[in-house]
Amino acid sequence: MTKIFNKMRSAAAQFSQKYKSSLFFARSVLIASTAVTLSLVGGRQLGILEPIELTAYDQMVRWRPDSQPDSRLLIVGITEADIQKLKQWPISDRKIAEILQKLEKMQPAVIGLDVLRDVPLGDGREELTKVLQKSDRIIGVCLVTDGSPNNPGSPPPPGMPENRVGFADFGVDPGGILRRALLFMKPPTIEGTSSADKHLCNDSSQVLFSFNLQLTLRYLQGQKILPELAPDQSLWLGKTQLKQLENNDGGYSNADVRGYQILINYRARQQVAKQVTITDILEGKVDPNLVKDKIVLIGYTTETVKDYFYTPYSAQQQNNQFMPGIVAHAQVISQLLSAVLDQRQMFWFWPEWAEVLWISGWSIVGGAVASRMAHPAQLVLAFGGLLSGCCAIGFGIFMLGGWVPVAAPALALILTGGSIISADRFNKAGYGKAISDRVKQVFKIEIDQAKKEQQVAEITESDFFKELQQKKDKLRISKKETSEPPPSPPQEITASVPELPQAESQPDEYLAQLQQKAKQQKQRAAATAAENASKTGAIDAGGTSSGSETKPDEEFSDLQAKAKQMRQRRSQEKKIEDQKTDNLAGKEDLGGKE
C-alpha cells in the first residue's frame, strides 16, 4: 500500500508540474466563476435582475410567430363606431339585453359578458335582469376588492347565480405589463370600516373563479371534461395539469403570486379570434355558424373605456399599444382550451438548483474562453458568438414551452470573461507583483522589528548581562583600591599597575554602550510600532523600508559582537589579576629572604 501511495503521489506531482499553467488558469476560472455566479444568484433573489429578465421574456414573445385565430371563440366588440352610431354612452341595459337575446338564438356554447352592470344604465333594467336570470349560458363579471375601504370592488349584475359569475381581474407586473392570469382566488379582507355593501367579490370567505376560467369550464363541460383539484392543490382539466406559478419561476424574483396564477401564453398580437361588433349583431350581419357552439365574448374594445392593458407586444408598436380586456380574456381562454384539447404545451420552468447550474455553466465557459485567447478581435468574435448561442438556446427552450433565465447567464458569461482578462492584464503589467511585494515587505518589517525587540529584551535580562553589571561594580571597587600607593611598592609592580585602569575603563565604556544601545533599541521599537499603526505611513515608507530594516540589523550585530568582546576581556582581566597576585607573593618571599 505504501508503494502504491508513493506512486500515486509521484504521478500527481508530475502531473501538477507538467500542467502547472493549465491548473493555474483552471483555478482562476473556477474562483472567478464561483464569485460571479454567487453574485448573480444573490442579485436575482434581491430582484435586481428581474426587469432585465422580463424584458428578455417580452422580446422572445415578440420573436415568436403568431398562431392562427382560435375558431372556438368569437369576440363581439363595443367599438367607438358603435357608440357614435347608437348615440349611447354607456350602452344602455336595453341594448345589452337585445344583443344577448339575438346571440342566444344562434345557440352559442357560452356567452361571456365583460360589461359591469351592477347599477342601472339607461332604460331596460328589468329586461336585462330577466335575460340574465333566465339563461344558463351567460357568465357575468365582477371586480374584486383590493382590501382597502375605498375600493370595495364591483358586484355582479343583480339576480345572477354565483356559479355564473367570474372576476375580471388580472395580475399585472410592475410597469403595467400583463403577463400573468389569475384562475381563482379568495378576495382579501377589507381593512377598517367600509360603508359599501357586502357582495360576492369582497367576501373573503368565498373562493372565486375568474371570468376566463368560468367560460373555459362551461365549454369543456360539453366535452365531458371536468376540473379536479389534486392533493398538492394543483388544478387538472382532464389529463392536463395547470401548474401554479411560483414566485421565483423563470425570470421572476419574489413575484406576488397570491391566488392561483399561470403565465399567459399569448396566441397572437391582435387576432386571437374572429371579431365582430355589436352593430353587426343588431343588424343581423353575423353568420350564425360563427356563433353556434362557440364561446362568445362581449366587451369594450374602444379606448374610451379604461379596460385595456400593456402587453409584451406593446414595446414594438407605435399605435395600438394596448390590448383590450376582452381580448386579453380571449388569450387566456384560448391558452386553456389549447392545452386541454390540442395538447399545446403550458409554460414550464426549471427548479432553482438547475437555474444556478445553468448560470454557472455559462460563467465557466466565458472564463475558459477568455483565458485561452489574447487577441482583442478574437475575444470580441468569440464572446459575440457565445452570447448569440446563449440567447438562441434560451429562445429554443422558450419555443418548446419553457422559460429559463437568459439575462443572468449572458451577464455571467461577460463578467467572468472580463474578470479573467482584467486579472491577466493586471498581472502582466506587474501591478500584482508590486502590490504583493509591498505587502510582504510591510509584514516582514513588523515581524523583524518584533523579533529584534524580543532578542534585546532577552540579552538585557539574561544572567550574563547581570554578571557583567556585577563585574563592573567589582572593577570600580578594585580601581579605587589600586589607585592608593602601597607602603613599599616594588618597581616592577608599580610599572604594571598603571595598565589596570585602562583595562578597567574599557568594560565600563562597553557596559555603558550596551545599556545605551538597549535603551535606544526599545525607543526605536516603540517608534516602529507607532508608525506601523498607520496604514498610510506603512505603505508610503515602502521606498525606504529596506534602509530602516538594514540599520537595526547592523546595530544588533554590534551588540552581539560587543557582548562577545566583553566575555573575552573578562577572561583576560582574570588572568591579569592572577598574575598580579603571583607577582606580589613572589616579591614578599624575596624580601623575607633578604
Coordinates of C-alpha atoms in Angstrom, one line a residue:
M1 CA 0.0 0.0 0.0
T2 CA 2.9 2.4 0.8
K3 CA 4.4 1.8 -2.6
I4 CA 1.1 2.4 -4.4
F5 CA 0.5 5.5 -2.4
N6 CA 4.0 6.8 -3.2
K7 CA 3.5 6.1 -6.9
M8 CA 0.2 7.9 -6.8
R9 CA 1.8 10.9 -5.1
S10 CA 4.6 10.9 -7.5
A11 CA 2.3 10.8 -10.5
A12 CA 0.2 13.6 -9.1
A13 CA 3.3 15.7 -8.6
Q14 CA 4.5 15.0 -12.1
F15 CA 1.0 15.9 -13.5
S16 CA 0.9 19.1 -11.4
Q17 CA 4.3 20.1 -12.7
K18 CA 3.5 19.3 -16.3
Y19 CA 0.2 21.1 -16.3
K20 CA 1.1 23.8 -13.8
S21 CA 0.0 26.7 -16.0
S22 CA -3.2 24.9 -17.1
L23 CA -4.1 24.2 -13.4
F24 CA -3.4 27.8 -12.5
F25 CA -5.9 29.0 -15.2
A26 CA -8.4 26.4 -14.2
R27 CA -8.2 27.5 -10.6
S28 CA -8.6 31.2 -11.6
V29 CA -11.6 30.4 -13.8
L30 CA -13.3 28.4 -11.1
I31 CA -12.7 31.1 -8.5
A32 CA -14.0 33.9 -10.8
S33 CA -16.9 31.8 -11.9
T34 CA -18.0 31.0 -8.4
A35 CA -17.8 34.6 -7.3
V36 CA -19.8 35.8 -10.4
T37 CA -22.4 33.1 -10.1
L38 CA -23.0 33.7 -6.4
S39 CA -23.3 37.5 -7.1
L40 CA -25.8 37.0 -9.8
V41 CA -27.9 34.5 -7.8
G42 CA -27.9 37.0 -5.0
G43 CA -28.9 39.7 -7.4
R44 CA -31.7 37.6 -8.7
Q45 CA -33.0 37.0 -5.2
L46 CA -33.0 40.7 -4.5
G47 CA -34.9 41.4 -7.7
I48 CA -32.1 43.3 -9.3
L49 CA -32.1 41.2 -12.5
E50 CA -35.9 40.8 -12.7
P51 CA -36.5 43.8 -15.1
I52 CA -33.8 42.5 -17.4
E53 CA -35.3 39.0 -17.4
L54 CA -38.8 40.3 -18.0
T55 CA -37.6 42.4 -20.9
A56 CA -35.9 39.4 -22.4
Y57 CA -39.1 37.4 -22.0
D58 CA -41.1 40.1 -23.8
Q59 CA -38.6 40.1 -26.6
M60 CA -38.9 36.3 -27.0
V61 CA -42.7 36.7 -27.0
R62 CA -42.4 39.2 -29.9
W63 CA -40.0 36.9 -31.8
R64 CA -42.4 34.0 -31.7
P65 CA -44.7 33.7 -34.7
D66 CA -48.4 34.2 -34.2
S67 CA -50.7 31.3 -34.3
Q68 CA -53.9 31.2 -36.3
P69 CA -57.1 32.7 -34.8
D70 CA -58.9 30.3 -32.5
S71 CA -62.0 29.1 -34.3
R72 CA -63.7 28.2 -31.0
L73 CA -64.0 31.8 -29.9
L74 CA -65.9 34.9 -31.2
I75 CA -65.3 38.4 -29.9
V76 CA -68.2 40.9 -30.0
G77 CA -66.5 44.2 -29.5
I78 CA -68.2 47.5 -28.5
T79 CA -66.2 50.0 -30.6
E80 CA -66.1 53.7 -30.8
A81 CA -68.0 53.5 -34.1
D82 CA -70.8 51.6 -32.3
I83 CA -71.1 54.3 -29.6
Q84 CA -71.3 57.0 -32.3
K85 CA -73.9 55.1 -34.3
L86 CA -76.1 54.2 -31.3
K87 CA -75.6 57.6 -29.8
Q88 CA -75.3 56.0 -26.4
W89 CA -72.6 56.1 -23.7
P90 CA -72.5 53.9 -21.9
I91 CA -74.5 51.3 -23.8
S92 CA -78.0 51.0 -22.2
D93 CA -79.3 47.9 -20.4
R94 CA -81.9 47.5 -23.1
K95 CA -79.3 47.3 -25.9
I96 CA -77.3 44.8 -23.9
A97 CA -80.4 42.7 -23.4
E98 CA -81.2 42.8 -27.1
I99 CA -77.7 41.7 -28.1
L100 CA -77.9 38.8 -25.6
Q101 CA -81.2 37.6 -27.0
K102 CA -80.0 37.7 -30.6
L103 CA -76.9 35.7 -29.7
E104 CA -78.9 33.1 -27.7
K105 CA -80.9 32.4 -30.8
M106 CA -77.7 31.4 -32.6
Q107 CA -77.0 28.7 -29.9
P108 CA -73.6 29.5 -28.7
A109 CA -71.9 27.2 -26.2
V110 CA -71.5 30.0 -23.6
I111 CA -71.7 33.8 -23.6
G112 CA -69.3 35.9 -21.6
L113 CA -70.5 39.5 -20.7
D114 CA -67.4 41.5 -19.8
V115 CA -69.5 44.6 -19.0
L116 CA -70.2 45.8 -15.5
R117 CA -74.0 46.1 -14.8
D118 CA -74.1 46.4 -11.0
V119 CA -76.1 49.7 -11.4
P120 CA -78.8 50.5 -13.9
L121 CA -77.6 52.2 -17.1
G122 CA -80.2 53.8 -19.3
D123 CA -83.6 52.1 -19.6
G124 CA -84.4 48.4 -19.9
R125 CA -83.2 47.3 -16.5
E126 CA -86.0 44.8 -16.0
E127 CA -85.5 43.3 -19.5
L128 CA -81.8 42.7 -18.8
T129 CA -82.4 41.2 -15.4
K130 CA -84.9 38.7 -16.9
V131 CA -82.5 37.7 -19.7
L132 CA -79.6 37.2 -17.2
Q133 CA -81.8 35.1 -14.8
K134 CA -83.5 33.0 -17.5
S135 CA -80.4 32.0 -19.5
D136 CA -77.9 29.5 -18.1
R137 CA -75.4 30.3 -20.9
I138 CA -74.4 33.8 -19.8
I139 CA -71.4 34.4 -17.5
G140 CA -71.2 37.8 -15.8
V141 CA -68.3 39.6 -14.2
C142 CA -67.4 41.4 -11.0
L143 CA -64.3 43.2 -9.7
V144 CA -62.5 42.0 -6.6
T145 CA -61.7 44.4 -3.8
D146 CA -58.0 45.2 -3.1
G147 CA -58.6 45.2 0.6
S148 CA -59.0 49.0 1.1
P149 CA -62.2 50.6 2.4
N150 CA -62.3 53.0 -0.6
N151 CA -62.2 50.1 -3.1
P152 CA -64.8 47.5 -2.1
G153 CA -65.0 46.0 -5.6
S154 CA -67.9 45.9 -8.1
P155 CA -70.7 43.4 -7.6
P156 CA -72.1 41.2 -10.4
P157 CA -75.3 42.1 -12.1
P158 CA -78.3 41.6 -9.8
G159 CA -80.1 38.3 -10.0
M160 CA -77.2 36.2 -11.5
P161 CA -76.4 33.0 -9.7
E162 CA -73.0 32.9 -8.1
N163 CA -71.9 29.9 -10.2
R164 CA -72.3 32.0 -13.3
V165 CA -70.1 34.9 -12.1
G166 CA -66.3 35.3 -12.5
F167 CA -63.9 38.1 -11.5
A168 CA -62.3 40.1 -14.4
D169 CA -59.1 41.0 -12.5
F170 CA -55.6 40.1 -13.8
G171 CA -52.2 40.0 -12.1
V172 CA -50.2 42.9 -13.6
D173 CA -46.5 43.2 -13.3
P174 CA -44.6 46.4 -12.4
G175 CA -44.8 48.7 -15.4
G176 CA -48.4 47.8 -16.1
I177 CA -47.5 44.8 -18.4
L178 CA -49.8 41.9 -18.4
R179 CA -48.0 38.5 -18.2
R180 CA -49.9 36.6 -15.6
A181 CA -53.5 35.4 -15.3
L182 CA -55.5 34.6 -12.2
L183 CA -57.6 31.5 -12.3
F184 CA -59.2 31.5 -8.8
M185 CA -58.6 33.3 -5.6
K186 CA -60.1 34.4 -2.2
P187 CA -60.9 38.1 -2.0
P188 CA -58.8 39.9 0.6
T189 CA -60.4 41.1 3.8
I190 CA -61.3 44.8 3.8
E191 CA -59.3 46.6 6.4
G192 CA -61.0 49.1 8.7
T193 CA -64.7 50.0 8.3
S194 CA -66.4 50.4 4.9
S195 CA -69.9 51.7 4.1
A196 CA -70.1 49.5 1.0
D197 CA -72.5 46.6 0.9
K198 CA -71.0 43.1 1.1
H199 CA -71.2 41.2 -2.2
L200 CA -69.6 38.1 -3.9
C201 CA -66.4 39.8 -4.9
N202 CA -65.5 41.3 -1.5
D203 CA -66.5 38.2 0.6
S204 CA -63.2 36.8 1.9
S205 CA -64.8 33.5 2.8
Q206 CA -65.6 32.7 -0.9
V207 CA -63.3 31.1 -3.5
L208 CA -64.0 32.8 -6.8
F209 CA -63.3 31.6 -10.3
S210 CA -62.0 34.0 -12.9
F211 CA -64.1 35.1 -15.8
N212 CA -61.9 33.3 -18.3
L213 CA -61.8 30.1 -16.2
Q214 CA -65.6 30.0 -15.9
L215 CA -66.1 30.3 -19.7
T216 CA -63.4 27.6 -20.2
L217 CA -65.1 25.2 -17.7
R218 CA -68.6 25.8 -19.3
Y219 CA -67.2 25.0 -22.7
L220 CA -65.3 21.8 -21.5
Q221 CA -68.5 20.5 -19.9
G222 CA -69.8 19.9 -23.4
Q223 CA -66.6 17.8 -24.0
K224 CA -67.2 15.8 -20.8
I225 CA -64.1 17.3 -19.2
L226 CA -64.4 18.3 -15.6
P227 CA -61.9 20.1 -13.3
E228 CA -60.2 18.3 -10.5
L229 CA -58.0 19.6 -7.6
A230 CA -55.1 17.2 -6.8
P231 CA -53.8 16.6 -3.3
D232 CA -51.0 19.0 -4.0
Q233 CA -53.6 21.7 -4.7
S234 CA -52.8 21.8 -8.4
L235 CA -55.7 22.2 -10.9
W236 CA -56.3 19.5 -13.5
L237 CA -58.5 19.7 -16.5
G238 CA -58.8 16.2 -17.8
K239 CA -55.3 14.9 -18.2
T240 CA -53.8 18.4 -18.3
Q241 CA -52.2 20.0 -15.3
L242 CA -52.4 23.7 -15.0
K243 CA -49.2 24.2 -12.9
Q244 CA -49.4 27.1 -10.5
L245 CA -46.8 29.9 -11.0
E246 CA -44.3 30.2 -8.2
N247 CA -42.8 33.4 -7.0
N248 CA -39.3 32.7 -8.5
D249 CA -40.2 30.8 -11.6
G250 CA -38.5 31.8 -14.8
G251 CA -37.2 35.4 -14.5
Y252 CA -39.4 36.4 -11.6
S253 CA -37.9 37.3 -8.2
N254 CA -40.4 37.2 -5.3
A255 CA -43.4 37.9 -7.5
D256 CA -46.8 38.4 -6.0
V257 CA -48.5 35.1 -6.8
R258 CA -51.4 35.2 -4.4
G259 CA -54.3 33.1 -5.6
Y260 CA -53.8 30.5 -8.4
Q261 CA -51.9 32.1 -11.2
I262 CA -50.4 31.0 -14.6
L263 CA -48.1 32.6 -17.1
I264 CA -50.1 33.8 -20.1
N265 CA -49.1 32.0 -23.3
Y266 CA -50.2 34.6 -25.9
R267 CA -51.6 33.2 -29.1
A268 CA -51.2 36.3 -31.3
R269 CA -50.7 40.0 -31.2
Q270 CA -54.3 41.0 -32.1
Q271 CA -56.2 38.4 -34.0
V272 CA -56.6 35.8 -31.2
A273 CA -60.1 35.0 -32.6
K274 CA -62.6 36.3 -35.1
Q275 CA -64.0 39.7 -34.1
V276 CA -67.4 41.4 -34.9
T277 CA -69.1 44.5 -33.5
I278 CA -72.4 44.9 -31.6
T279 CA -73.8 46.8 -34.6
D280 CA -73.2 43.7 -36.7
I281 CA -75.1 41.6 -34.2
L282 CA -78.0 44.1 -34.0
E283 CA -78.3 44.4 -37.8
G284 CA -78.1 40.6 -38.3
K285 CA -74.8 40.7 -40.4
V286 CA -73.1 37.9 -38.5
D287 CA -73.1 34.3 -39.8
P288 CA -74.8 32.0 -37.3
N289 CA -72.1 29.4 -37.8
L290 CA -69.6 31.9 -36.3
V291 CA -71.7 31.7 -33.1
K292 CA -73.0 28.2 -32.9
D293 CA -71.3 26.1 -30.2
K294 CA -68.7 28.8 -29.7
I295 CA -67.5 30.9 -26.8
V296 CA -68.8 34.4 -27.4
L297 CA -67.2 37.3 -25.5
I298 CA -68.8 40.7 -25.3
G299 CA -66.8 43.7 -24.2
Y300 CA -65.4 47.1 -24.9
T301 CA -62.6 47.4 -27.5
T302 CA -62.6 51.2 -27.5
E303 CA -60.0 53.2 -25.6
T304 CA -62.8 55.4 -24.3
V305 CA -63.3 52.8 -21.6
K306 CA -60.1 52.3 -19.5
D307 CA -60.3 48.5 -19.9
Y308 CA -57.0 47.7 -21.6
F309 CA -53.5 46.5 -20.8
Y310 CA -49.9 46.9 -21.9
T311 CA -48.6 43.5 -23.1
P312 CA -45.2 42.2 -24.2
Y313 CA -46.2 43.3 -27.7
S314 CA -46.6 46.9 -26.7
A315 CA -42.9 47.8 -26.9
Q316 CA -42.7 47.2 -30.7
Q317 CA -45.8 49.2 -31.7
Q318 CA -46.3 52.9 -32.3
N319 CA -50.1 52.6 -32.4
N320 CA -52.4 50.2 -30.8
Q321 CA -50.1 49.6 -27.9
F322 CA -52.9 48.5 -25.7
M323 CA -54.8 45.2 -25.7
P324 CA -58.5 45.5 -24.7
G325 CA -59.5 43.5 -21.6
I326 CA -61.9 41.3 -23.6
V327 CA -59.1 40.3 -26.0
A328 CA -56.8 39.5 -23.0
H329 CA -59.5 37.2 -21.6
A330 CA -59.7 35.6 -25.1
Q331 CA -56.0 35.0 -25.0
V332 CA -56.3 33.1 -21.6
I333 CA -59.3 31.1 -22.7
S334 CA -57.6 30.1 -26.0
Q335 CA -54.5 29.0 -24.0
L336 CA -56.5 26.8 -21.6
L337 CA -58.5 25.2 -24.4
S338 CA -55.4 24.6 -26.5
A339 CA -53.7 23.0 -23.6
V340 CA -56.6 20.6 -22.8
L341 CA -57.9 19.8 -26.3
D342 CA -54.9 20.5 -28.6
Q343 CA -52.1 19.4 -26.2
R344 CA -50.4 22.7 -26.6
Q345 CA -47.6 23.0 -24.0
M346 CA -48.2 25.1 -20.9
F347 CA -45.2 27.1 -19.7
W348 CA -42.8 25.1 -17.6
F349 CA -39.8 26.1 -15.5
W350 CA -36.6 24.7 -14.1
P351 CA -36.0 24.3 -10.4
E352 CA -33.8 26.8 -8.8
W353 CA -30.8 24.5 -8.5
A354 CA -30.9 23.8 -12.2
E355 CA -31.0 27.6 -12.9
V356 CA -27.9 28.0 -10.7
L357 CA -26.1 25.3 -12.7
W358 CA -27.2 26.9 -16.0
I359 CA -25.8 30.3 -14.9
S360 CA -22.6 28.7 -13.5
G361 CA -22.0 26.7 -16.7
W362 CA -22.1 29.9 -18.9
S363 CA -19.8 31.6 -16.4
I364 CA -17.2 28.8 -16.7
V365 CA -17.4 28.9 -20.5
G366 CA -16.8 32.6 -20.5
G367 CA -13.8 32.3 -18.2
A368 CA -12.3 29.4 -20.1
V369 CA -12.6 31.2 -23.5
A370 CA -11.1 34.4 -22.0
S371 CA -8.1 32.5 -20.5
R372 CA -7.2 31.0 -23.9
M373 CA -7.5 34.0 -26.1
A374 CA -5.3 37.1 -26.1
H375 CA -6.1 38.9 -29.3
P376 CA -8.9 41.5 -28.8
A377 CA -10.6 40.8 -32.2
Q378 CA -10.7 37.1 -31.4
L379 CA -12.2 37.8 -28.0
V380 CA -14.9 40.1 -29.4
L381 CA -15.8 37.5 -32.1
A382 CA -15.8 34.6 -29.6
F383 CA -17.9 36.4 -27.0
G384 CA -20.3 37.6 -29.6
G385 CA -20.8 34.1 -30.8
L386 CA -21.2 32.8 -27.2
L387 CA -23.8 35.5 -26.4
S388 CA -25.7 34.6 -29.6
G389 CA -25.6 31.0 -28.7
C390 CA -26.8 31.6 -25.2
C391 CA -29.8 33.7 -26.4
A392 CA -30.5 31.1 -29.2
I393 CA -30.6 28.2 -26.7
G394 CA -32.9 30.3 -24.4
F395 CA -35.2 31.1 -27.2
G396 CA -35.2 27.5 -28.4
I397 CA -36.3 26.4 -24.9
F398 CA -38.9 29.1 -25.0
M399 CA -40.3 27.8 -28.2
L400 CA -40.7 24.4 -26.5
G401 CA -42.7 26.0 -23.7
G402 CA -40.0 26.6 -21.2
W403 CA -38.9 29.8 -19.7
V404 CA -35.3 29.8 -18.3
P405 CA -33.1 32.7 -17.3
V406 CA -31.4 34.4 -20.3
A407 CA -30.1 37.7 -18.9
A408 CA -28.3 36.1 -15.9
P409 CA -26.2 33.6 -17.9
A410 CA -25.4 36.2 -20.5
L411 CA -24.1 38.5 -17.7
A412 CA -22.2 35.6 -16.1
L413 CA -20.5 34.9 -19.5
I414 CA -19.4 38.6 -19.8
L415 CA -18.5 39.3 -16.2
T416 CA -16.4 36.1 -15.8
G417 CA -14.6 36.6 -19.1
G418 CA -14.0 40.3 -18.3
S419 CA -12.6 39.5 -14.9
I420 CA -10.2 36.9 -16.3
I421 CA -9.0 39.3 -18.9
S422 CA -8.6 42.1 -16.4
A423 CA -6.7 39.9 -14.0
D424 CA -4.4 38.7 -16.8
R425 CA -3.6 42.2 -17.9
F426 CA -3.1 43.3 -14.3
N427 CA -0.5 40.5 -13.6
K428 CA 1.3 41.1 -16.9
A429 CA 1.7 44.8 -16.1
G430 CA 3.5 43.9 -12.8
Y431 CA 0.9 45.6 -10.6
G432 CA 0.0 42.4 -8.8
K433 CA 3.6 41.5 -8.0
A434 CA 4.4 45.1 -6.9
I435 CA 1.5 45.2 -4.5
S436 CA 2.3 41.7 -3.2
D437 CA 5.9 42.6 -2.6
R438 CA 4.9 45.8 -0.9
V439 CA 2.5 44.0 1.4
K440 CA 5.1 41.3 2.2
Q441 CA 7.7 43.9 2.9
V442 CA 5.5 45.7 5.4
F443 CA 4.7 42.5 7.2
K444 CA 8.4 41.5 7.2
I445 CA 9.4 44.8 8.8
E446 CA 6.9 44.3 11.5
I447 CA 8.0 40.7 12.1
D448 CA 11.7 41.6 12.1
Q449 CA 11.3 44.5 14.5
A450 CA 9.2 42.4 16.9
K451 CA 11.9 39.7 16.8
K452 CA 14.8 42.2 17.5
E453 CA 12.9 43.7 20.4
Q454 CA 12.4 40.2 21.9
Q455 CA 16.1 39.4 21.5
V456 CA 17.3 42.7 23.0
A457 CA 15.0 42.1 26.0
E458 CA 16.4 38.6 26.4
I459 CA 20.0 39.9 26.4
T460 CA 19.3 42.7 28.9
E461 CA 17.5 40.2 31.2
S462 CA 20.0 37.3 30.9
D463 CA 22.3 36.1 33.6
F464 CA 25.4 37.1 31.5
F465 CA 24.2 40.7 31.3
K466 CA 23.6 40.8 35.1
E467 CA 27.0 39.2 35.7
L468 CA 28.6 41.9 33.6
Q469 CA 26.9 44.5 35.7
Q470 CA 28.3 42.9 38.9
K471 CA 31.7 42.7 37.3
K472 CA 31.5 46.4 36.5
D473 CA 30.9 47.2 40.2
K474 CA 33.8 45.0 41.3
L475 CA 36.1 46.6 38.8
R476 CA 35.2 50.1 40.1
I477 CA 36.0 49.0 43.7
S478 CA 39.2 47.4 42.6
K479 CA 40.1 50.6 40.7
K480 CA 39.7 52.7 43.9
E481 CA 41.9 50.2 45.9
T482 CA 44.7 50.1 43.4
S483 CA 44.8 53.9 43.0
E484 CA 46.2 54.2 46.6
P485 CA 50.1 53.7 46.6
P486 CA 51.3 50.7 48.8
P487 CA 53.9 51.3 51.6
S488 CA 56.9 49.9 49.7
P489 CA 55.7 49.1 46.2
P490 CA 58.2 47.2 44.1
Q491 CA 59.4 48.8 40.9
E492 CA 58.0 46.0 38.7
I493 CA 54.6 46.2 40.3
T494 CA 54.5 50.0 40.0
A495 CA 55.1 49.7 36.3
S496 CA 52.4 47.2 35.7
V497 CA 49.7 48.8 37.9
P498 CA 49.0 51.8 35.6
E499 CA 47.8 49.4 32.9
L500 CA 44.9 48.2 35.0
P501 CA 42.8 51.4 34.9
Q502 CA 42.9 51.2 31.1
A503 CA 41.7 47.6 31.2
E504 CA 39.1 48.5 33.7
S505 CA 37.9 51.6 31.9
Q506 CA 37.1 49.6 28.8
P507 CA 34.5 47.3 30.4
D508 CA 32.8 50.4 31.9
E509 CA 32.6 52.0 28.5
Y510 CA 31.3 48.8 26.8
L511 CA 28.7 48.2 29.5
A512 CA 27.5 51.8 29.2
Q513 CA 27.3 51.5 25.4
L514 CA 25.4 48.2 25.7
Q515 CA 22.9 49.8 28.1
Q516 CA 22.6 52.8 25.9
K517 CA 22.1 50.6 22.8
A518 CA 19.4 48.6 24.5
K519 CA 17.6 51.8 25.6
Q520 CA 17.8 53.1 22.0
Q521 CA 16.6 49.8 20.6
K522 CA 13.5 50.0 22.8
Q523 CA 12.8 53.5 21.8
R524 CA 13.1 52.5 18.1
A525 CA 10.8 49.6 18.7
A526 CA 8.1 51.9 20.2
A527 CA 8.5 54.3 17.3
T528 CA 8.3 51.5 14.8
A529 CA 5.0 50.2 16.4
A530 CA 3.6 53.7 16.2
E531 CA 4.5 54.0 12.6
N532 CA 3.0 50.6 11.7
A533 CA -0.3 51.6 13.4
S534 CA -0.9 54.0 10.5
K535 CA -1.5 52.1 7.2
T536 CA -0.7 55.1 5.1
G537 CA 2.6 55.6 6.8
A538 CA 3.4 51.9 6.4
I539 CA 2.7 51.9 2.7
D540 CA 4.4 55.3 2.0
A541 CA 7.5 54.1 3.7
G542 CA 7.8 51.3 1.1
G543 CA 10.7 53.1 -0.7
T544 CA 12.8 53.4 2.5
S545 CA 11.8 50.2 4.2
S546 CA 14.9 48.3 3.2
G547 CA 17.2 51.0 4.7
S548 CA 15.3 51.0 8.0
E549 CA 15.4 47.3 8.1
T550 CA 19.2 47.1 7.5
K551 CA 20.1 49.7 10.2
P552 CA 18.6 47.7 13.1
D553 CA 20.3 44.5 11.8
E554 CA 23.8 46.3 11.9
E555 CA 23.1 47.7 15.4
F556 CA 22.0 44.4 16.7
S557 CA 25.1 42.7 15.3
D558 CA 27.3 45.3 17.0
L559 CA 25.6 44.4 20.3
Q560 CA 26.3 40.8 19.9
A561 CA 29.9 41.4 18.9
K562 CA 30.5 43.7 21.9
A563 CA 28.9 41.1 24.2
K564 CA 31.4 38.6 22.9
Q565 CA 34.3 41.0 23.4
M566 CA 33.2 41.5 27.0
R567 CA 33.5 37.8 27.6
Q568 CA 37.0 37.8 26.2
R569 CA 38.1 40.8 28.2
R570 CA 36.6 39.2 31.3
S571 CA 38.9 36.2 30.8
Q572 CA 41.9 38.4 30.2
E573 CA 41.2 40.5 33.3
K574 CA 41.1 37.4 35.4
K575 CA 44.4 36.3 34.1
I576 CA 45.9 39.7 34.9
E577 CA 44.6 39.6 38.5
D578 CA 46.0 36.1 39.0
Q579 CA 49.4 37.2 37.6
K580 CA 49.4 40.3 39.8
T581 CA 48.7 38.1 42.9
D582 CA 51.5 35.7 42.0
N583 CA 54.0 38.6 41.5
L584 CA 53.1 40.2 44.8
A585 CA 53.5 36.9 46.6
G586 CA 56.9 36.4 44.9
K587 CA 58.2 39.8 45.9
E588 CA 57.2 39.2 49.5
D589 CA 59.1 35.9 49.6
L590 CA 62.2 37.6 48.2
G591 CA 62.0 40.4 50.8
G592 CA 61.8 37.9 53.6
K593 CA 64.9 36.0 52.5
E594 CA 66.9 39.2 52.3

